[in-house]
Amino acid sequence: MRNINNSKLRIIPLGGLEQIGMNITAFEFEDSIVVVDCGLSFPEDDMLGIDLVIPDVSYLKENIQKVKGFVITHGHEDHIGALPYVLKDINVPIYATKLTIGLIEHKLKEHNMLNHVKRKVIQHGQSINLGAFRIEFIKTNHSIVDASALAIYSPAGIVVHTGDFKVDYTPVFGDAIDLQRFGEIGKKGVLALMCDSTNAERPGFTMSEKTVGKVFDDIMSDHKNSRIIIATFASNVDRVQQIINSAYKYGRKVVIEGRSMVNVISTASELGYLNIPDKTLIDIEQMKNYPDDQVVLITTGSQGESMAALSRIAANIHKKVQIKPGDTVVFSSKAIPGNEKAVSRVINELSMKGADVIFQDAHVSGHACQEEIKLIYSLVRPKYAIPVHGEYRHLKAQADVARSLGIPKENIFILSSGDVLELNADNAKVVDHVHTGGILVDGLGVGDVGNIVLRDRQHLAEDGIMIVVMTLEKYSNQLLAGPDIVSRGFVYVRESEDLMEEARAVVNDAVNNCLEKGVTDWGKLKNVIKDALSDFIWKKTKRNPMILPIIMEV
Amino acid sequence: MRNINNSKLRIIPLGGLEQIGMNITAFEFEDSIVVVDCGLSFPEDDMLGIDLVIPDVSYLKENIQKVKGFVITHGHEDHIGALPYVLKDINVPIYATKLTIGLIEHKLKEHNMLNHVKRKVIQHGQSINLGAFRIEFIKTNHSIVDASALAIYSPAGIVVHTGDFKVDYTPVFGDAIDLQRFGEIGKKGVLALMCDSTNAERPGFTMSEKTVGKVFDDIMSDHKNSRIIIATFASNVDRVQQIINSAYKYGRKVVIEGRSMVNVISTASELGYLNIPDKTLIDIEQMKNYPDDQVVLITTGSQGESMAALSRIAANIHKKVQIKPGDTVVFSSKAIPGNEKAVSRVINELSMKGADVIFQDAHVSGHACQEEIKLIYSLVRPKYAIPVHGEYRHLKAQADVARSLGIPKENIFILSSGDVLELNADNAKVVDHVHTGGILVDGLGVGDVGNIVLRDRQHLAEDGIMIVVMTLEKYSNQLLAGPDIVSRGFVYVRESEDLMEEARAVVNDAVNNCLEKGVTDWGKLKNVIKDALSDFIWKKTKRNPMILPIIMEV
């Protein structure tokens, strides 16, 4: 008889390490694979023109017969956003809590996939069997309701995966994180803990979401006479609930604006995650029928995203809302790294129009700080620690926390995407590395923009392009037309006529020189043109536009 | 006899409001203009390929006979960086303190202008007469030594301009800010105060630069066995002094790395602003001769700038320094808004190579917080308040501080660049607006990249370019060659052959259709090609590359 104790669990992160976003991890035991989360990430600054990035799931495709399902911890884009793309290749059932499934269904609808994908709502405390695995959903708190940690039971041992979480003893909706269950499972003996690292650099405790509610009360009481506009994350249902509560208390109607917020709020509302007093919510069209001091507008755009409602309001290009002196605008958010300047631009624009802008104190994080991470480690007491969710610096910070709790260095694994960690009670080791990576999505194209295209876009962005065209006679190689130079993104031609004229002369000389020498290799001729023109342009301007010679034969 | 009391002082900011950077303000009284500062700004995210931005000084050019000189408050790029460009048109003498002049001279040398520009070193407490004005230099503290506030005496009254400043009671080098003199001038009666707004949103007091010295001592004491690398701002001479002090105390040699830092430190050292114990400074080539625990490397790159020394070290492409596990890397800086992600990338790279990265507590700001601003207002007691240096939100925050101190709303002016504020003891009013703006510098080109070129670069960056070329026979309009399509930055052609083939067919049909109809207007033909191809590409890919038809006639 086979001794299953010799078999090992394999944990294979296919994304989500080395960066914020694109969370997806495969758990493999013999013939079974379950996949936890399937998120997207947003493009880095040098990914010009790219809309989003999804994980390369080649490993899952190669092992498709093993894959039993997707288990999703919560409904944020970095955990569900790649599903519509990945499901095209890996169409297996999805398991998640009610709101999470609701948000996934909205996504599937947009991609016309709703009827082709199986999905099942799981309640906290409930378990599902998937091949060799049993997966238990455990209640946690996060900046979106219905978030779950997972206890992943395998023949090689139990892995606890926190998902994104914080410890909120006084949540706005539903129960606090089920610390008892973490303790109970810990008592059984846990092989490995995979814990959220996002805030692992921060000492202390993350404040309860409820503290933000008090801030809203204060703001409404301090700004009784002004219209109040509050920008926050579209998916933060609890935050919206608290704004609605304060608005109701101070006799204000509430307007929701911004496509993604309307989506999430209507899904959350239909599923019973929001408690909106009758006649509190009004349509944006009705806003004009109420005096300023009886309205609160909740909107997207807290990150300064140029197309979001608040940015359009600030720039005076929103069709239905104009800023007036005396308006109070609250950022119930903090700037995600990379968005600071965009947020600041919106704050400046609002201030210039006379709005009173409040951008501090009306936000708390959704992620656990160091003391909460210590709490979870102390309840779970894992043999191995595998920090997840974060850039390397965050994973490292959690590793330091784990070490401070007495977990030996050799039992802490800072993995890279693609690492295959094989483990059981005796041993844990990275034994292999599978192919992973980000696939760029640009418009409808998935993966058709790669490094060469991106490098070209960067080159074009930096200094523009100069196109050299000419027509040659086949056989005789006589120059029939051109060489002409057309440029875009290089200089404003009307103001640089001399430069362009000289450039044309340089190219002309180079071409004639080549043709006189009897060069018939157009590749060679193109290189001569490139070299001559780029030398000339660099000398004159210290710039390096892309140079593209095109030769037509007649 | 003319009654000079009827004449008014005109204050005309030519840049520096609405943004951080590009500080330059004209003070005009009858036939005299003095210009305070002449800085550059760094390009915004959408200014693709631009190196720097300088102010449009058309107003000074138009009034060149009035301009008496540039008075410079301190040696930061946003106060001196545009001088070499502006001096080409407005060659008047420059007045500043010793280190500031030293840094300006370095700049002029780089532009081969040193012999063509008059400059004069002024000491704190000293005054100069420039036309109708007398300008007094007052000692302040800032993140670069030798910073000055200016008392600008005009027949219409005194204006106090703080420059960038903080109040440091225990500066590293030289004296504390001359608060007595601010008080003394205040007692005479000050017409207007133009005060630094950078930190006006922050309550409290900025800590003394000296507190950072204690942090360096702690770091060196806590990391006795590791090599220490400290990144900071190239121009922060006091910071470098304190690192040198700590290094000396702990028996370490100091290496300076990074071109801009070597420049500033050698200038500051020559002029006596740095006190370096004998044999403390060693060349980077000598570093290998010392054990790790006897070396401190001070470097540029604290903002994650991709070409700076620390970034190259982190990316393993620095020729002389490689990170080893156990190295301690200190960021003695904070990320300037917009640089957060780049800084984070460098931190991650360093951590992955095993370095211990310290990025908190080893920095203080160089700008005054609210309590310091209140102190200056209370010493100067101006009639009018004109917040300067900062984005609108910062100016607004200072205006709020001024109001809290009892300055009436109508006496507080948040100006825009170009506003002409006319003022005397009786009255102050914006009476006019002159032309201002930013001139883009790209390589050697000054002003040859404008909005059209930038828009093209953005378009190219987003979706690339498709070039359609063809050769037609003159008169007969017969298609002799093409249409061919060449693309860059659009898709990777080898993987999108079908799409490109279909695109060619679409263009071919459009061209043939036009030619059959007898169209001879190439502009019209080009538009038909553009429309047909962009419709097709949008439908297939939801992308919008630039489409550039080129027609050659033979």
PDB file of N, CA, C and O in Angstrom, chain A residues 405-452:
ATOM      1  N   LEU A 405       9.353  35.916  16.004  1.00  0.00           N
ATOM      2  CA  LEU A 405       8.437  35.057  16.760  1.00  0.00           C
ATOM      3  C   LEU A 405       9.038  33.665  16.980  1.00  0.00           C
ATOM      4  O   LEU A 405       8.361  32.766  17.477  1.00  0.00           O
ATOM      5  N   GLY A 406      10.259  33.485  16.551  1.00  0.00           N
ATOM      6  CA  GLY A 406      10.938  32.230  16.843  1.00  0.00           C
ATOM      7  C   GLY A 406      10.891  31.197  15.731  1.00  0.00           C
ATOM      8  O   GLY A 406      11.348  30.067  15.902  1.00  0.00           O
ATOM      9  N   ILE A 407      10.338  31.551  14.589  1.00  0.00           N
ATOM     10  CA  ILE A 407      10.369  30.594  13.468  1.00  0.00           C
ATOM     11  C   ILE A 407      11.783  30.586  12.893  1.00  0.00           C
ATOM     12  O   ILE A 407      12.334  31.641  12.572  1.00  0.00           O
ATOM     13  N   PRO A 408      12.384  29.405  12.796  1.00  0.00           N
ATOM     14  CA  PRO A 408      13.776  29.375  12.352  1.00  0.00           C
ATOM     15  C   PRO A 408      13.920  29.862  10.915  1.00  0.00           C
ATOM     16  O   PRO A 408      13.022  29.662  10.095  1.00  0.00           O
ATOM     17  N   LYS A 409      15.056  30.463  10.656  1.00  0.00           N
ATOM     18  CA  LYS A 409      15.321  31.060   9.355  1.00  0.00           C
ATOM     19  C   LYS A 409      15.064  30.073   8.213  1.00  0.00           C
ATOM     20  O   LYS A 409      14.488  30.433   7.179  1.00  0.00           O
ATOM     21  N   GLU A 410      15.503  28.822   8.404  1.00  0.00           N
ATOM     22  CA  GLU A 410      15.406  27.842   7.314  1.00  0.00           C
ATOM     23  C   GLU A 410      13.969  27.391   7.080  1.00  0.00           C
ATOM     24  O   GLU A 410      13.677  26.720   6.101  1.00  0.00           O
ATOM     25  N   ASN A 411      13.053  27.765   7.958  1.00  0.00           N
ATOM     26  CA  ASN A 411      11.640  27.422   7.762  1.00  0.00           C
ATOM     27  C   ASN A 411      10.828  28.577   7.164  1.00  0.00           C
ATOM     28  O   ASN A 411       9.612  28.493   7.057  1.00  0.00           O
ATOM     29  N   ILE A 412      11.522  29.655   6.820  1.00  0.00           N
ATOM     30  CA  ILE A 412      10.830  30.805   6.219  1.00  0.00           C
ATOM     31  C   ILE A 412      11.205  30.864   4.740  1.00  0.00           C
ATOM     32  O   ILE A 412      12.384  30.861   4.396  1.00  0.00           O
ATOM     33  N   PHE A 413      10.211  30.916   3.884  1.00  0.00           N
ATOM     34  CA  PHE A 413      10.454  30.885   2.444  1.00  0.00           C
ATOM     35  C   PHE A 413       9.922  32.153   1.776  1.00  0.00           C
ATOM     36  O   PHE A 413       8.716  32.361   1.728  1.00  0.00           O
ATOM     37  N   ILE A 414      10.852  32.976   1.315  1.00  0.00           N
ATOM     38  CA  ILE A 414      10.430  34.085   0.448  1.00  0.00           C
ATOM     39  C   ILE A 414      10.526  33.550  -0.973  1.00  0.00           C
ATOM     40  O   ILE A 414      11.616  33.415  -1.531  1.00  0.00           O
ATOM     41  N   LEU A 415       9.393  33.191  -1.523  1.00  0.00           N
ATOM     42  CA  LEU A 415       9.379  32.555  -2.840  1.00  0.00           C
ATOM     43  C   LEU A 415       9.361  33.592  -3.952  1.00  0.00           C
ATOM     44  O   LEU A 415       9.007  34.754  -3.742  1.00  0.00           O
ATOM     45  N   SER A 416       9.741  33.157  -5.126  1.00  0.00           N
ATOM     46  CA  SER A 416       9.534  33.937  -6.344  1.00  0.00           C
ATOM     47  C   SER A 416       8.423  33.261  -7.135  1.00  0.00           C
ATOM     48  O   SER A 416       8.218  32.054  -7.008  1.00  0.00           O
ATOM     49  N   SER A 417       7.743  34.038  -7.962  1.00  0.00           N
ATOM     50  CA  SER A 417       6.722  33.439  -8.816  1.00  0.00           C
ATOM     51  C   SER A 417       7.366  32.345  -9.655  1.00  0.00           C
ATOM     52  O   SER A 417       8.434  32.545 -10.227  1.00  0.00           O
ATOM     53  N   GLY A 418       6.732  31.181  -9.700  1.00  0.00           N
ATOM     54  CA  GLY A 418       7.268  30.064 -10.461  1.00  0.00           C
ATOM     55  C   GLY A 418       7.995  29.039  -9.613  1.00  0.00           C
ATOM     56  O   GLY A 418       8.169  27.892 -10.038  1.00  0.00           O
ATOM     57  N   ASP A 419       8.428  29.446  -8.424  1.00  0.00           N
ATOM     58  CA  ASP A 419       9.091  28.480  -7.542  1.00  0.00           C
ATOM     59  C   ASP A 419       8.137  27.340  -7.199  1.00  0.00           C
ATOM     60  O   ASP A 419       6.952  27.573  -6.946  1.00  0.00           O
ATOM     61  N   VAL A 420       8.659  26.128  -7.166  1.00  0.00           N
ATOM     62  CA  VAL A 420       7.868  24.977  -6.727  1.00  0.00           C
ATOM     63  C   VAL A 420       8.384  24.585  -5.342  1.00  0.00           C
ATOM     64  O   VAL A 420       9.493  24.073  -5.208  1.00  0.00           O
ATOM     65  N   LEU A 421       7.579  24.910  -4.334  1.00  0.00           N
ATOM     66  CA  LEU A 421       7.963  24.555  -2.964  1.00  0.00           C
ATOM     67  C   LEU A 421       7.314  23.222  -2.622  1.00  0.00           C
ATOM     68  O   LEU A 421       6.088  23.111  -2.606  1.00  0.00           O
ATOM     69  N   GLU A 422       8.148  22.216  -2.371  1.00  0.00           N
ATOM     70  CA  GLU A 422       7.633  20.915  -1.995  1.00  0.00           C
ATOM     71  C   GLU A 422       7.766  20.781  -0.497  1.00  0.00           C
ATOM     72  O   GLU A 422       8.833  21.042   0.061  1.00  0.00           O
ATOM     73  N   LEU A 423       6.673  20.361   0.162  1.00  0.00           N
ATOM     74  CA  LEU A 423       6.773  20.306   1.621  1.00  0.00           C
ATOM     75  C   LEU A 423       5.887  19.223   2.221  1.00  0.00           C
ATOM     76  O   LEU A 423       4.855  18.848   1.664  1.00  0.00           O
ATOM     77  N   ASN A 424       6.340  18.712   3.341  1.00  0.00           N
ATOM     78  CA  ASN A 424       5.516  17.920   4.249  1.00  0.00           C
ATOM     79  C   ASN A 424       6.054  18.161   5.663  1.00  0.00           C
ATOM     80  O   ASN A 424       6.885  19.067   5.858  1.00  0.00           O
ATOM     81  N   ALA A 425       5.617  17.363   6.610  1.00  0.00           N
ATOM     82  CA  ALA A 425       5.980  17.650   7.996  1.00  0.00           C
ATOM     83  C   ALA A 425       7.482  17.533   8.234  1.00  0.00           C
ATOM     84  O   ALA A 425       8.024  18.151   9.155  1.00  0.00           O
ATOM     85  N   ASP A 426       8.159  16.756   7.376  1.00  0.00           N
ATOM     86  CA  ASP A 426       9.588  16.541   7.601  1.00  0.00           C
ATOM     87  C   ASP A 426      10.479  17.596   6.979  1.00  0.00           C
ATOM     88  O   ASP A 426      11.573  17.854   7.454  1.00  0.00           O
ATOM     89  N   ASN A 427       9.989  18.177   5.904  1.00  0.00           N
ATOM     90  CA  ASN A 427      10.933  18.897   5.073  1.00  0.00           C
ATOM     91  C   ASN A 427      10.194  19.868   4.147  1.00  0.00           C
ATOM     92  O   ASN A 427       9.050  19.635   3.761  1.00  0.00           O
ATOM     93  N   ALA A 428      10.859  20.939   3.778  1.00  0.00           N
ATOM     94  CA  ALA A 428      10.306  21.861   2.772  1.00  0.00           C
ATOM     95  C   ALA A 428      11.466  22.394   1.953  1.00  0.00           C
ATOM     96  O   ALA A 428      12.520  22.743   2.502  1.00  0.00           O
ATOM     97  N   LYS A 429      11.265  22.457   0.655  1.00  0.00           N
ATOM     98  CA  LYS A 429      12.382  22.817  -0.215  1.00  0.00           C
ATOM     99  C   LYS A 429      11.854  23.273  -1.572  1.00  0.00           C
ATOM    100  O   LYS A 429      10.902  22.695  -2.099  1.00  0.00           O
ATOM    101  N   VAL A 430      12.489  24.288  -2.137  1.00  0.00           N
ATOM    102  CA  VAL A 430      12.162  24.672  -3.517  1.00  0.00           C
ATOM    103  C   VAL A 430      12.877  23.679  -4.423  1.00  0.00           C
ATOM    104  O   VAL A 430      14.109  23.604  -4.430  1.00  0.00           O
ATOM    105  N   VAL A 431      12.101  22.891  -5.178  1.00  0.00           N
ATOM    106  CA  VAL A 431      12.688  21.806  -5.962  1.00  0.00           C
ATOM    107  C   VAL A 431      12.685  22.085  -7.453  1.00  0.00           C
ATOM    108  O   VAL A 431      13.320  21.372  -8.224  1.00  0.00           O
ATOM    109  N   ASP A 432      11.976  23.088  -7.862  1.00  0.00           N
ATOM    110  CA  ASP A 432      11.824  23.277  -9.298  1.00  0.00           C
ATOM    111  C   ASP A 432      11.355  24.712  -9.544  1.00  0.00           C
ATOM    112  O   ASP A 432      11.025  25.451  -8.602  1.00  0.00           O
ATOM    113  N   HIS A 433      11.323  25.093 -10.778  1.00  0.00           N
ATOM    114  CA  HIS A 433      10.822  26.413 -11.149  1.00  0.00           C
ATOM    115  C   HIS A 433      10.035  26.264 -12.439  1.00  0.00           C
ATOM    116  O   HIS A 433      10.552  25.739 -13.420  1.00  0.00           O
ATOM    117  N   VAL A 434       8.776  26.698 -12.438  1.00  0.00           N
ATOM    118  CA  VAL A 434       7.965  26.580 -13.653  1.00  0.00           C
ATOM    119  C   VAL A 434       7.867  27.944 -14.330  1.00  0.00           C
ATOM    120  O   VAL A 434       8.117  28.990 -13.716  1.00  0.00           O
ATOM    121  N   HIS A 435       7.501  27.929 -15.590  1.00  0.00           N
ATOM    122  CA  HIS A 435       7.399  29.168 -16.356  1.00  0.00           C
ATOM    123  C   HIS A 435       6.244  30.033 -15.843  1.00  0.00           C
ATOM    124  O   HIS A 435       5.120  29.562 -15.710  1.00  0.00           O
ATOM    125  N   THR A 436       6.526  31.298 -15.568  1.00  0.00           N
ATOM    126  CA  THR A 436       5.467  32.250 -15.214  1.00  0.00           C
ATOM    127  C   THR A 436       5.781  33.575 -15.895  1.00  0.00           C
ATOM    128  O   THR A 436       6.804  33.717 -16.559  1.00  0.00           O
ATOM    129  N   GLY A 437       4.936  34.534 -15.696  1.00  0.00           N
ATOM    130  CA  GLY A 437       5.192  35.847 -16.280  1.00  0.00           C
ATOM    131  C   GLY A 437       3.901  36.597 -16.428  1.00  0.00           C
ATOM    132  O   GLY A 437       2.820  36.083 -16.122  1.00  0.00           O
ATOM    133  N   GLY A 438       4.017  37.826 -16.886  1.00  0.00           N
ATOM    134  CA  GLY A 438       2.840  38.648 -17.095  1.00  0.00           C
ATOM    135  C   GLY A 438       2.511  38.694 -18.576  1.00  0.00           C
ATOM    136  O   GLY A 438       3.403  38.832 -19.417  1.00  0.00           O
ATOM    137  N   ILE A 439       1.245  38.531 -18.898  1.00  0.00           N
ATOM    138  CA  ILE A 439       0.815  38.671 -20.290  1.00  0.00           C
ATOM    139  C   ILE A 439       0.115  40.016 -20.412  1.00  0.00           C
ATOM    140  O   ILE A 439      -0.790  40.339 -19.633  1.00  0.00           O
ATOM    141  N   LEU A 440       0.562  40.824 -21.375  1.00  0.00           N
ATOM    142  CA  LEU A 440       0.053  42.188 -21.493  1.00  0.00           C
ATOM    143  C   LEU A 440      -1.260  42.197 -22.276  1.00  0.00           C
ATOM    144  O   LEU A 440      -1.360  41.583 -23.330  1.00  0.00           O
ATOM    145  N   VAL A 441      -2.225  42.915 -21.740  1.00  0.00           N
ATOM    146  CA  VAL A 441      -3.501  43.073 -22.432  1.00  0.00           C
ATOM    147  C   VAL A 441      -3.596  44.523 -22.910  1.00  0.00           C
ATOM    148  O   VAL A 441      -3.486  45.458 -22.118  1.00  0.00           O
ATOM    149  N   ASP A 442      -3.757  44.696 -24.225  1.00  0.00           N
ATOM    150  CA  ASP A 442      -3.872  46.033 -24.819  1.00  0.00           C
ATOM    151  C   ASP A 442      -5.101  45.999 -25.720  1.00  0.00           C
ATOM    152  O   ASP A 442      -5.092  45.345 -26.766  1.00  0.00           O
ATOM    153  N   GLY A 443      -6.157  46.683 -25.308  1.00  0.00           N
ATOM    154  CA  GLY A 443      -7.404  46.594 -26.054  1.00  0.00           C
ATOM    155  C   GLY A 443      -7.891  45.157 -26.056  1.00  0.00           C
ATOM    156  O   GLY A 443      -7.933  44.504 -25.023  1.00  0.00           O
ATOM    157  N   LEU A 444      -8.200  44.651 -27.249  1.00  0.00           N
ATOM    158  CA  LEU A 444      -8.650  43.265 -27.343  1.00  0.00           C
ATOM    159  C   LEU A 444      -7.489  42.286 -27.423  1.00  0.00           C
ATOM    160  O   LEU A 444      -7.677  41.084 -27.358  1.00  0.00           O
ATOM    161  N   GLY A 445      -6.302  42.808 -27.596  1.00  0.00           N
ATOM    162  CA  GLY A 445      -5.148  41.939 -27.788  1.00  0.00           C
ATOM    163  C   GLY A 445      -4.626  41.413 -26.466  1.00  0.00           C
ATOM    164  O   GLY A 445      -4.361  42.184 -25.552  1.00  0.00           O
ATOM    165  N   VAL A 446      -4.494  40.098 -26.367  1.00  0.00           N
ATOM    166  CA  VAL A 446      -3.939  39.481 -25.168  1.00  0.00           C
ATOM    167  C   VAL A 446      -2.617  38.832 -25.563  1.00  0.00           C
ATOM    168  O   VAL A 446      -2.604  37.848 -26.291  1.00  0.00           O
ATOM    169  N   GLY A 447      -1.507  39.415 -25.146  1.00  0.00           N
ATOM    170  CA  GLY A 447      -0.205  38.819 -25.416  1.00  0.00           C
ATOM    171  C   GLY A 447       0.396  39.181 -26.758  1.00  0.00           C
ATOM    172  O   GLY A 447       1.474  38.709 -27.092  1.00  0.00           O
ATOM    173  N   ASP A 448      -0.270  40.033 -27.558  1.00  0.00           N
ATOM    174  CA  ASP A 448       0.323  40.387 -28.853  1.00  0.00           C
ATOM    175  C   ASP A 448       1.262  41.589 -28.745  1.00  0.00           C
ATOM    176  O   ASP A 448       1.909  41.967 -29.707  1.00  0.00           O
ATOM    177  N   VAL A 449       1.324  42.204 -27.560  1.00  0.00           N
ATOM    178  CA  VAL A 449       2.315  43.252 -27.324  1.00  0.00           C
ATOM    179  C   VAL A 449       3.379  42.664 -26.407  1.00  0.00           C
ATOM    180  O   VAL A 449       3.097  42.306 -25.264  1.00  0.00           O
ATOM    181  N   GLY A 450       4.588  42.533 -26.924  1.00  0.00           N
ATOM    182  CA  GLY A 450       5.678  41.966 -26.127  1.00  0.00           C
ATOM    183  C   GLY A 450       6.778  42.988 -25.946  1.00  0.00           C
ATOM    184  O   GLY A 450       6.585  44.192 -26.157  1.00  0.00           O
ATOM    185  N   ASN A 451       7.955  42.515 -25.587  1.00  0.00           N
ATOM    186  CA  ASN A 451       9.053  43.425 -25.265  1.00  0.00           C
ATOM    187  C   ASN A 451       9.496  44.280 -26.436  1.00  0.00           C
ATOM    188  O   ASN A 451       9.836  45.443 -26.268  1.00  0.00           O
ATOM    189  N   ILE A 452       9.486  43.701 -27.635  1.00  0.00           N
ATOM    190  CA  ILE A 452       9.949  44.474 -28.797  1.00  0.00           C
ATOM    191  C   ILE A 452       9.005  45.644 -29.045  1.00  0.00           C
ATOM    192  O   ILE A 452       9.431  46.782 -29.249  1.00  0.00           O
TER     193      ILE A 452
END
